[in-house]
PDB file of C-alpha atoms in Angstrom:
ATOM      1  CA  MET A   1     -10.726 -59.594  -4.584  1.00  0.00           C
ATOM      2  CA  MET A   2     -10.862 -55.408  -3.759  1.00  0.00           C
ATOM      3  CA  ASP A   3      -7.139 -55.686  -3.016  1.00  0.00           C
ATOM      4  CA  MET A   4      -6.766 -56.740  -6.790  1.00  0.00           C
ATOM      5  CA  LEU A   5      -9.005 -54.365  -8.012  1.00  0.00           C
ATOM      6  CA  SER A   6      -7.486 -51.348  -6.340  1.00  0.00           C
ATOM      7  CA  GLU A   7      -3.945 -52.504  -7.345  1.00  0.00           C
ATOM      8  CA  ILE A   8      -5.092 -53.265 -11.161  1.00  0.00           C
ATOM      9  CA  ILE A   9      -6.939 -49.414 -10.578  1.00  0.00           C
ATOM     10  CA  ALA A  10      -3.411 -48.112  -9.342  1.00  0.00           C
ATOM     11  CA  ILE A  11      -1.298 -49.765 -12.220  1.00  0.00           C
ATOM     12  CA  PHE A  12      -4.131 -48.118 -15.153  1.00  0.00           C
ATOM     13  CA  ASN A  13      -3.582 -44.716 -13.627  1.00  0.00           C
ATOM     14  CA  ARG A  14       0.089 -45.078 -14.177  1.00  0.00           C
ATOM     15  CA  TRP A  15      -0.131 -45.638 -17.614  1.00  0.00           C
ATOM     16  CA  ASN A  16      -3.175 -42.964 -18.190  1.00  0.00           C
ATOM     17  CA  LYS A  17      -0.880 -40.445 -16.315  1.00  0.00           C
ATOM     18  CA  LYS A  18       1.787 -41.460 -18.584  1.00  0.00           C
ATOM     19  CA  LEU A  19      -0.159 -40.578 -21.622  1.00  0.00           C
ATOM     20  CA  LEU A  20      -1.060 -37.491 -20.165  1.00  0.00           C
ATOM     21  CA  ARG A  21       2.097 -36.662 -19.847  1.00  0.00           C
ATOM     22  CA  GLN A  22       3.008 -37.483 -23.516  1.00  0.00           C
ATOM     23  CA  PRO A  23      -0.432 -37.056 -25.458  1.00  0.00           C
ATOM     24  CA  ILE A  24       1.003 -36.772 -28.724  1.00  0.00           C
ATOM     25  CA  LEU A  25       0.767 -40.502 -28.481  1.00  0.00           C
ATOM     26  CA  ILE A  26      -2.498 -40.570 -29.159  1.00  0.00           C
ATOM     27  CA  PHE A  27      -2.348 -39.509 -32.395  1.00  0.00           C
ATOM     28  CA  PHE A  28       1.145 -41.224 -33.309  1.00  0.00           C
ATOM     29  CA  ASN A  29      -0.798 -44.388 -33.514  1.00  0.00           C
ATOM     30  CA  LEU A  30      -3.073 -42.838 -35.396  1.00  0.00           C
ATOM     31  CA  ILE A  31      -0.949 -41.499 -38.658  1.00  0.00           C
ATOM     32  CA  GLN A  32      -0.864 -45.221 -40.209  1.00  0.00           C
ATOM     33  CA  PRO A  33      -4.738 -45.903 -40.692  1.00  0.00           C
ATOM     34  CA  LEU A  34      -5.513 -41.867 -40.947  1.00  0.00           C
ATOM     35  CA  VAL A  35      -3.311 -42.178 -44.364  1.00  0.00           C
ATOM     36  CA  TRP A  36      -5.265 -45.317 -45.345  1.00  0.00           C
ATOM     37  CA  PHE A  37      -8.965 -43.573 -44.237  1.00  0.00           C
ATOM     38  CA  LEU A  38      -7.685 -40.343 -46.491  1.00  0.00           C
ATOM     39  CA  LEU A  39      -5.362 -41.899 -49.056  1.00  0.00           C
ATOM     40  CA  PHE A  40      -6.498 -45.461 -49.707  1.00  0.00           C
ATOM     41  CA  THR A  41      -9.843 -44.795 -50.232  1.00  0.00           C
ATOM     42  CA  GLN A  42      -9.576 -42.297 -52.611  1.00  0.00           C
ATOM     43  CA  ALA A  43      -7.449 -44.474 -54.863  1.00  0.00           C
ATOM     44  CA  PHE A  44      -9.837 -47.116 -54.546  1.00  0.00           C
ATOM     45  CA  SER A  45     -13.458 -45.401 -54.260  1.00  0.00           C
ATOM     46  CA  ALA A  46     -14.196 -46.629 -57.923  1.00  0.00           C
ATOM     47  CA  ILE A  47     -14.510 -49.952 -56.290  1.00  0.00           C
ATOM     48  CA  GLY A  48     -17.732 -48.680 -55.093  1.00  0.00           C
ATOM     49  CA  ASN A  49     -19.481 -48.604 -58.587  1.00  0.00           C
ATOM     50  CA  ILE A  50     -18.869 -52.412 -58.951  1.00  0.00           C
ATOM     51  CA  PRO A  51     -22.405 -53.420 -59.452  1.00  0.00           C
ATOM     52  CA  SER A  52     -22.001 -56.556 -56.870  1.00  0.00           C
ATOM     53  CA  PHE A  53     -20.494 -54.279 -54.265  1.00  0.00           C
ATOM     54  CA  LYS A  54     -23.936 -52.552 -53.108  1.00  0.00           C
ATOM     55  CA  LEU A  55     -25.573 -55.717 -53.191  1.00  0.00           C
ATOM     56  CA  LEU A  56     -22.929 -57.522 -51.249  1.00  0.00           C
ATOM     57  CA  THR A  57     -22.052 -54.845 -48.767  1.00  0.00           C
ATOM     58  CA  GLY A  58     -25.375 -52.392 -48.773  1.00  0.00           C
ATOM     59  CA  THR A  59     -23.402 -48.737 -49.814  1.00  0.00           C
ATOM     60  CA  SER A  60     -21.927 -47.864 -52.573  1.00  0.00           C
ATOM     61  CA  SER A  61     -19.566 -45.643 -50.869  1.00  0.00           C
ATOM     62  CA  TYR A  62     -16.259 -47.367 -50.502  1.00  0.00           C
ATOM     63  CA  ILE A  63     -14.754 -45.166 -47.702  1.00  0.00           C
ATOM     64  CA  THR A  64     -17.819 -46.045 -45.598  1.00  0.00           C
ATOM     65  CA  PHE A  65     -17.107 -49.749 -45.936  1.00  0.00           C
ATOM     66  CA  PHE A  66     -13.727 -49.337 -45.139  1.00  0.00           C
ATOM     67  CA  THR A  67     -14.331 -47.155 -42.410  1.00  0.00           C
ATOM     68  CA  ALA A  68     -14.052 -50.813 -40.404  1.00  0.00           C
ATOM     69  CA  ALA A  69     -10.985 -51.406 -41.901  1.00  0.00           C
ATOM     70  CA  VAL A  70      -9.745 -48.450 -40.097  1.00  0.00           C
ATOM     71  CA  ILE A  71     -11.149 -48.989 -37.297  1.00  0.00           C
ATOM     72  CA  ILE A  72      -9.162 -52.872 -36.730  1.00  0.00           C
ATOM     73  CA  GLN A  73      -6.190 -51.079 -38.382  1.00  0.00           C
ATOM     74  CA  THR A  74      -6.389 -48.602 -34.408  1.00  0.00           C
ATOM     75  CA  ILE A  75      -7.164 -51.248 -32.823  1.00  0.00           C
ATOM     76  CA  THR A  76      -4.219 -52.924 -33.649  1.00  0.00           C
ATOM     77  CA  SER A  77      -1.695 -49.745 -33.508  1.00  0.00           C
ATOM     78  CA  SER A  78      -3.311 -49.523 -30.076  1.00  0.00           C
ATOM     79  CA  ALA A  79      -2.612 -52.598 -29.243  1.00  0.00           C
ATOM     80  CA  LEU A  80       0.931 -52.887 -30.118  1.00  0.00           C
ATOM     81  CA  GLY A  81       1.959 -50.145 -27.856  1.00  0.00           C
ATOM     82  CA  ALA A  82       0.801 -52.598 -24.743  1.00  0.00           C
ATOM     83  CA  GLY A  83       3.458 -54.884 -25.599  1.00  0.00           C
ATOM     84  CA  LEU A  84       6.157 -52.347 -26.068  1.00  0.00           C
ATOM     85  CA  GLY A  85       5.515 -50.683 -22.907  1.00  0.00           C
ATOM     86  CA  ILE A  86       6.075 -53.768 -20.813  1.00  0.00           C
ATOM     87  CA  VAL A  87       9.445 -54.243 -23.086  1.00  0.00           C
ATOM     88  CA  THR A  88       9.948 -50.496 -21.462  1.00  0.00           C
ATOM     89  CA  ASP A  89       9.366 -51.514 -17.602  1.00  0.00           C
ATOM     90  CA  PHE A  90      11.864 -54.175 -18.056  1.00  0.00           C
ATOM     91  CA  ASP A  91      14.709 -52.461 -19.726  1.00  0.00           C
ATOM     92  CA  SER A  92      13.739 -49.408 -16.684  1.00  0.00           C
ATOM     93  CA  GLY A  93      13.745 -51.498 -13.828  1.00  0.00           C
ATOM     94  CA  PHE A  94      10.913 -50.881 -12.985  1.00  0.00           C
ATOM     95  CA  MET A  95       9.456 -54.273 -13.458  1.00  0.00           C
ATOM     96  CA  ASP A  96      12.482 -55.458 -11.083  1.00  0.00           C
ATOM     97  CA  LYS A  97      10.567 -53.321  -8.592  1.00  0.00           C
ATOM     98  CA  MET A  98       6.925 -55.082  -9.178  1.00  0.00           C
ATOM     99  CA  ARG A  99       8.551 -57.919  -8.985  1.00  0.00           C
ATOM    100  CA  VAL A 100       9.084 -58.087  -5.229  1.00  0.00           C
ATOM    101  CA  ALA A 101       5.887 -55.559  -4.708  1.00  0.00           C
ATOM    102  CA  PRO A 102       3.557 -56.913  -2.192  1.00  0.00           C
ATOM    103  CA  ILE A 103       0.658 -57.375  -4.874  1.00  0.00           C
ATOM    104  CA  ASN A 104      -0.744 -59.512  -6.915  1.00  0.00           C
ATOM    105  CA  LYS A 105       1.156 -60.272 -10.236  1.00  0.00           C
ATOM    106  CA  SER A 106      -1.400 -60.225 -12.686  1.00  0.00           C
ATOM    107  CA  SER A 107      -2.695 -57.152 -11.767  1.00  0.00           C
ATOM    108  CA  ILE A 108       0.481 -55.579 -13.382  1.00  0.00           C
ATOM    109  CA  LEU A 109      -0.756 -57.052 -16.704  1.00  0.00           C
ATOM    110  CA  PHE A 110      -4.501 -56.131 -16.150  1.00  0.00           C
ATOM    111  CA  GLY A 111      -4.044 -52.544 -15.432  1.00  0.00           C
ATOM    112  CA  ARG A 112      -1.687 -52.078 -18.557  1.00  0.00           C
ATOM    113  CA  LEU A 113      -4.659 -53.839 -20.943  1.00  0.00           C
ATOM    114  CA  PHE A 114      -7.242 -51.407 -19.447  1.00  0.00           C
ATOM    115  CA  SER A 115      -4.933 -48.654 -19.686  1.00  0.00           C
ATOM    116  CA  ALA A 116      -4.352 -49.800 -23.642  1.00  0.00           C
ATOM    117  CA  ALA A 117      -8.614 -50.418 -23.791  1.00  0.00           C
ATOM    118  CA  THR A 118      -9.042 -46.516 -22.672  1.00  0.00           C
ATOM    119  CA  THR A 119      -6.497 -45.945 -25.556  1.00  0.00           C
ATOM    120  CA  THR A 120      -7.965 -47.555 -27.874  1.00  0.00           C
ATOM    121  CA  ILE A 121     -11.558 -45.999 -27.088  1.00  0.00           C
ATOM    122  CA  LEU A 122     -10.175 -42.709 -27.598  1.00  0.00           C
ATOM    123  CA  GLN A 123      -8.641 -43.059 -30.815  1.00  0.00           C
ATOM    124  CA  VAL A 124     -11.108 -44.833 -32.713  1.00  0.00           C
ATOM    125  CA  SER A 125     -13.990 -41.927 -31.456  1.00  0.00           C
ATOM    126  CA  ILE A 126     -11.494 -39.579 -33.039  1.00  0.00           C
ATOM    127  CA  ILE A 127     -11.521 -42.310 -36.215  1.00  0.00           C
ATOM    128  CA  LEU A 128     -15.437 -41.883 -36.492  1.00  0.00           C
ATOM    129  CA  ILE A 129     -15.293 -38.274 -35.855  1.00  0.00           C
ATOM    130  CA  ILE A 130     -12.803 -37.907 -38.918  1.00  0.00           C
ATOM    131  CA  GLY A 131     -15.236 -40.542 -40.758  1.00  0.00           C
ATOM    132  CA  PHE A 132     -17.828 -38.187 -40.394  1.00  0.00           C
ATOM    133  CA  ALA A 133     -15.983 -35.079 -41.350  1.00  0.00           C
ATOM    134  CA  LEU A 134     -15.802 -37.230 -44.825  1.00  0.00           C
ATOM    135  CA  GLY A 135     -19.122 -38.341 -45.071  1.00  0.00           C
ATOM    136  CA  VAL A 136     -19.460 -41.433 -42.776  1.00  0.00           C
ATOM    137  CA  THR A 137     -22.776 -41.742 -40.951  1.00  0.00           C
ATOM    138  CA  VAL A 138     -23.277 -44.500 -38.963  1.00  0.00           C
ATOM    139  CA  ALA A 139     -26.766 -46.192 -39.789  1.00  0.00           C
ATOM    140  CA  SER A 140     -27.144 -47.609 -36.272  1.00  0.00           C
ATOM    141  CA  GLY A 141     -26.954 -44.151 -34.785  1.00  0.00           C
ATOM    142  CA  PHE A 142     -26.013 -43.089 -31.350  1.00  0.00           C
ATOM    143  CA  LEU A 143     -26.336 -47.131 -29.978  1.00  0.00           C
ATOM    144  CA  GLY A 144     -24.534 -47.863 -32.903  1.00  0.00           C
ATOM    145  CA  ILE A 145     -21.498 -45.728 -31.890  1.00  0.00           C
ATOM    146  CA  VAL A 146     -21.670 -46.927 -28.051  1.00  0.00           C
ATOM    147  CA  MET A 147     -21.483 -50.652 -29.266  1.00  0.00           C
ATOM    148  CA  ILE A 148     -18.438 -49.638 -31.744  1.00  0.00           C
ATOM    149  CA  LEU A 149     -16.816 -48.528 -28.900  1.00  0.00           C
ATOM    150  CA  ILE A 150     -17.026 -51.166 -26.185  1.00  0.00           C
ATOM    151  CA  LEU A 151     -16.344 -53.781 -29.471  1.00  0.00           C
ATOM    152  CA  ALA A 152     -12.975 -51.869 -29.780  1.00  0.00           C
ATOM    153  CA  ALA A 153     -11.945 -51.840 -26.621  1.00  0.00           C
ATOM    154  CA  LEU A 154     -12.799 -55.616 -26.579  1.00  0.00           C
ATOM    155  CA  PHE A 155     -10.961 -56.564 -29.595  1.00  0.00           C
ATOM    156  CA  GLY A 156      -8.157 -54.590 -27.999  1.00  0.00           C
ATOM    157  CA  ILE A 157      -7.653 -55.900 -25.113  1.00  0.00           C
ATOM    158  CA  ALA A 158      -7.928 -59.394 -26.610  1.00  0.00           C
ATOM    159  CA  TRP A 159      -5.678 -58.502 -29.538  1.00  0.00           C
ATOM    160  CA  SER A 160      -3.144 -57.152 -26.952  1.00  0.00           C
ATOM    161  CA  GLY A 161      -2.616 -60.472 -25.303  1.00  0.00           C
ATOM    162  CA  ILE A 162      -0.505 -61.321 -28.259  1.00  0.00           C
ATOM    163  CA  SER A 163       1.478 -57.994 -28.364  1.00  0.00           C
ATOM    164  CA  LEU A 164       2.212 -58.845 -24.795  1.00  0.00           C
ATOM    165  CA  LEU A 165       3.193 -62.277 -25.589  1.00  0.00           C
ATOM    166  CA  VAL A 166       5.898 -61.290 -27.967  1.00  0.00           C
ATOM    167  CA  ALA A 167       6.853 -58.302 -25.813  1.00  0.00           C
ATOM    168  CA  LEU A 168       7.230 -61.318 -22.584  1.00  0.00           C
ATOM    169  CA  THR A 169       9.096 -63.820 -24.397  1.00  0.00           C
ATOM    170  CA  THR A 170      11.533 -61.396 -26.490  1.00  0.00           C
ATOM    171  CA  LYS A 171      12.178 -58.353 -24.350  1.00  0.00           C
ATOM    172  CA  ASN A 172      12.624 -56.690 -27.442  1.00  0.00           C
ATOM    173  CA  GLN A 173      10.646 -53.591 -28.611  1.00  0.00           C
ATOM    174  CA  GLU A 174      11.958 -54.482 -32.561  1.00  0.00           C
ATOM    175  CA  ILE A 175      10.693 -57.964 -32.636  1.00  0.00           C
ATOM    176  CA  THR A 176       7.563 -56.532 -30.744  1.00  0.00           C
ATOM    177  CA  LEU A 177       6.756 -54.032 -33.398  1.00  0.00           C
ATOM    178  CA  SER A 178       7.638 -56.214 -36.840  1.00  0.00           C
ATOM    179  CA  VAL A 179       5.550 -58.998 -35.254  1.00  0.00           C
ATOM    180  CA  GLY A 180       2.812 -56.888 -34.646  1.00  0.00           C
ATOM    181  CA  LEU A 181       2.934 -55.207 -38.328  1.00  0.00           C
ATOM    182  CA  LEU A 182       3.841 -58.749 -39.919  1.00  0.00           C
ATOM    183  CA  THR A 183       0.611 -60.216 -38.107  1.00  0.00           C
ATOM    184  CA  THR A 184      -2.271 -57.405 -38.781  1.00  0.00           C
ATOM    185  CA  PHE A 185      -1.437 -56.245 -42.492  1.00  0.00           C
ATOM    186  CA  PRO A 186      -1.627 -60.461 -44.073  1.00  0.00           C
ATOM    187  CA  LEU A 187      -4.853 -60.919 -41.233  1.00  0.00           C
ATOM    188  CA  LEU A 188      -6.272 -57.693 -42.865  1.00  0.00           C
ATOM    189  CA  PHE A 189      -5.860 -58.214 -46.533  1.00  0.00           C
ATOM    190  CA  LEU A 190      -7.075 -61.633 -45.639  1.00  0.00           C
ATOM    191  CA  SER A 191     -10.709 -61.024 -44.309  1.00  0.00           C
ATOM    192  CA  ALA A 192     -13.563 -58.735 -45.381  1.00  0.00           C
ATOM    193  CA  SER A 193     -11.786 -55.778 -43.895  1.00  0.00           C
ATOM    194  CA  VAL A 194     -10.869 -54.200 -47.215  1.00  0.00           C
ATOM    195  CA  MET A 195     -13.138 -56.295 -49.884  1.00  0.00           C
ATOM    196  CA  PRO A 196     -16.434 -57.999 -48.991  1.00  0.00           C
ATOM    197  CA  LEU A 197     -15.926 -61.708 -49.382  1.00  0.00           C
ATOM    198  CA  GLY A 198     -17.942 -61.868 -52.342  1.00  0.00           C
ATOM    199  CA  LEU A 199     -15.181 -60.331 -54.417  1.00  0.00           C
ATOM    200  CA  LEU A 200     -12.458 -62.030 -52.667  1.00  0.00           C
ATOM    201  CA  PRO A 201     -10.619 -65.059 -54.777  1.00  0.00           C
ATOM    202  CA  ASP A 202     -12.076 -68.169 -53.718  1.00  0.00           C
ATOM    203  CA  TRP A 203      -8.963 -69.307 -51.725  1.00  0.00           C
ATOM    204  CA  VAL A 204      -8.638 -65.588 -49.517  1.00  0.00           C
ATOM    205  CA  GLN A 205     -12.433 -66.410 -49.187  1.00  0.00           C
ATOM    206  CA  GLN A 206     -11.425 -69.903 -47.181  1.00  0.00           C
ATOM    207  CA  VAL A 207      -9.273 -68.120 -45.313  1.00  0.00           C
ATOM    208  CA  ALA A 208     -11.207 -65.642 -44.355  1.00  0.00           C
ATOM    209  CA  LYS A 209     -13.858 -67.547 -43.191  1.00  0.00           C
ATOM    210  CA  ILE A 210     -11.391 -68.471 -40.301  1.00  0.00           C
ATOM    211  CA  ASN A 211      -9.848 -65.234 -39.912  1.00  0.00           C
ATOM    212  CA  PRO A 212     -11.637 -63.165 -36.524  1.00  0.00           C
ATOM    213  CA  PHE A 213     -10.820 -60.071 -38.437  1.00  0.00           C
ATOM    214  CA  THR A 214     -13.237 -61.113 -40.813  1.00  0.00           C
ATOM    215  CA  TYR A 215     -15.991 -61.128 -38.058  1.00  0.00           C
ATOM    216  CA  ILE A 216     -14.802 -58.174 -36.082  1.00  0.00           C
ATOM    217  CA  ALA A 217     -15.261 -56.342 -39.155  1.00  0.00           C
ATOM    218  CA  GLN A 218     -18.356 -57.578 -40.350  1.00  0.00           C
ATOM    219  CA  ALA A 219     -19.780 -56.336 -37.301  1.00  0.00           C
ATOM    220  CA  PHE A 220     -18.363 -53.027 -37.618  1.00  0.00           C
ATOM    221  CA  GLN A 221     -19.954 -52.724 -41.241  1.00  0.00           C
ATOM    222  CA  SER A 222     -23.288 -53.890 -40.104  1.00  0.00           C
ATOM    223  CA  LEU A 223     -23.183 -51.486 -37.494  1.00  0.00           C
ATOM    224  CA  ILE A 224     -21.982 -48.250 -39.847  1.00  0.00           C
ATOM    225  CA  ILE A 225     -23.893 -49.384 -43.505  1.00  0.00           C
ATOM    226  CA  ASN A 226     -27.069 -51.872 -41.754  1.00  0.00           C
ATOM    227  CA  GLY A 227     -27.568 -51.016 -38.458  1.00  0.00           C
ATOM    228  CA  ILE A 228     -27.668 -53.262 -35.411  1.00  0.00           C
ATOM    229  CA  ILE A 229     -27.338 -57.187 -36.646  1.00  0.00           C
ATOM    230  CA  TRP A 230     -27.373 -59.189 -33.685  1.00  0.00           C
ATOM    231  CA  GLU A 231     -26.047 -62.213 -34.975  1.00  0.00           C
ATOM    232  CA  LYS A 232     -22.829 -60.289 -36.637  1.00  0.00           C
ATOM    233  CA  ILE A 233     -22.667 -58.738 -33.439  1.00  0.00           C
ATOM    234  CA  GLU A 234     -22.475 -62.661 -31.885  1.00  0.00           C
ATOM    235  CA  TYR A 235     -19.973 -63.591 -34.118  1.00  0.00           C
ATOM    236  CA  ALA A 236     -17.820 -60.684 -33.450  1.00  0.00           C
ATOM    237  CA  VAL A 237     -18.126 -61.467 -29.619  1.00  0.00           C
ATOM    238  CA  ILE A 238     -17.211 -65.099 -30.267  1.00  0.00           C
ATOM    239  CA  ALA A 239     -13.937 -64.132 -31.781  1.00  0.00           C
ATOM    240  CA  ILE A 240     -13.100 -62.013 -29.299  1.00  0.00           C
ATOM    241  CA  ILE A 241     -13.355 -64.792 -27.046  1.00  0.00           C
ATOM    242  CA  ILE A 242     -11.357 -67.006 -28.596  1.00  0.00           C
ATOM    243  CA  VAL A 243      -8.642 -64.635 -29.313  1.00  0.00           C
ATOM    244  CA  GLY A 244      -8.495 -63.658 -25.474  1.00  0.00           C
ATOM    245  CA  ALA A 245      -8.897 -66.771 -23.993  1.00  0.00           C
ATOM    246  CA  ILE A 246      -5.942 -67.682 -25.911  1.00  0.00           C
ATOM    247  CA  SER A 247      -3.507 -64.601 -26.093  1.00  0.00           C
ATOM    248  CA  LEU A 248      -4.381 -63.438 -22.770  1.00  0.00           C
ATOM    249  CA  GLY A 249      -4.345 -66.962 -21.059  1.00  0.00           C
ATOM    250  CA  ALA A 250      -0.844 -67.423 -22.758  1.00  0.00           C
ATOM    251  CA  SER A 251       0.475 -64.089 -21.808  1.00  0.00           C
ATOM    252  CA  ILE A 252      -0.489 -64.461 -17.975  1.00  0.00           C
ATOM    253  CA  MET A 253       1.078 -67.790 -17.807  1.00  0.00           C
ATOM    254  CA  VAL A 254       4.347 -66.418 -19.668  1.00  0.00           C
ATOM    255  CA  PHE A 255       4.830 -63.338 -17.094  1.00  0.00           C
ATOM    256  CA  ARG A 256       4.156 -64.895 -14.065  1.00  0.00           C
ATOM    257  CA  LYS A 257       7.368 -67.373 -15.264  1.00  0.00           C
ATOM    258  CA  LYS A 258       9.326 -64.223 -15.887  1.00  0.00           C
ATOM    259  CA  ILE A 259       8.497 -62.505 -12.576  1.00  0.00           C
ATOM    260  CA  SER A 260       8.681 -65.396 -10.237  1.00  0.00           C
TER     261      SER A 260
END
């Protein structure tokens, strides 16, 4: 176990060193979420004036409500990078060297996942700082901010499994990127991330109830708008566990086959 831990730390450090050499990558994945944060919320700010909006959400500020959606976008963008990085390792031949190395092969994936989680924490922290500058406040205070970052890291690890699965199956960056984008936006709009459930069409509400993004968004929204609501946190953790068990379990099995 200690050997595997040291292997994970070594691979984790390898990815972090690559990030330190190109710190611009931290901000690159933030471009799209920031565009939405700065433009989408302004274009649709009138949504906050809908009489039932405050009743359903606890705030009349659409930008405050939408902050959860921006955080989720940031998480999924960061998670997408995990798969793209693995494809790069296959293309460069580095994975061939790791294949014959005397290490636990699962350490390669876990090191990458934990590195992606660290990047997610940094990026979500930047989003929160920008949100504060735009007038967003976190009702749950410092503890709530810590909980947002922890949930973001855990969901980032779970969602990275999907990116890794596609990357390992196809070994193609374009397909990995396309699948990542094609899954993120439909799930985002078919959830309670962009609009509260009560304002969505009935059929969208039914889809949203089985959409993991809904439970992650509601946890973030409660921490930002209302304070700590443990029921929302519990539902988010359950959603993360389900997504992670499926995506990471499948990724590990495919990875072992690819490098055996």
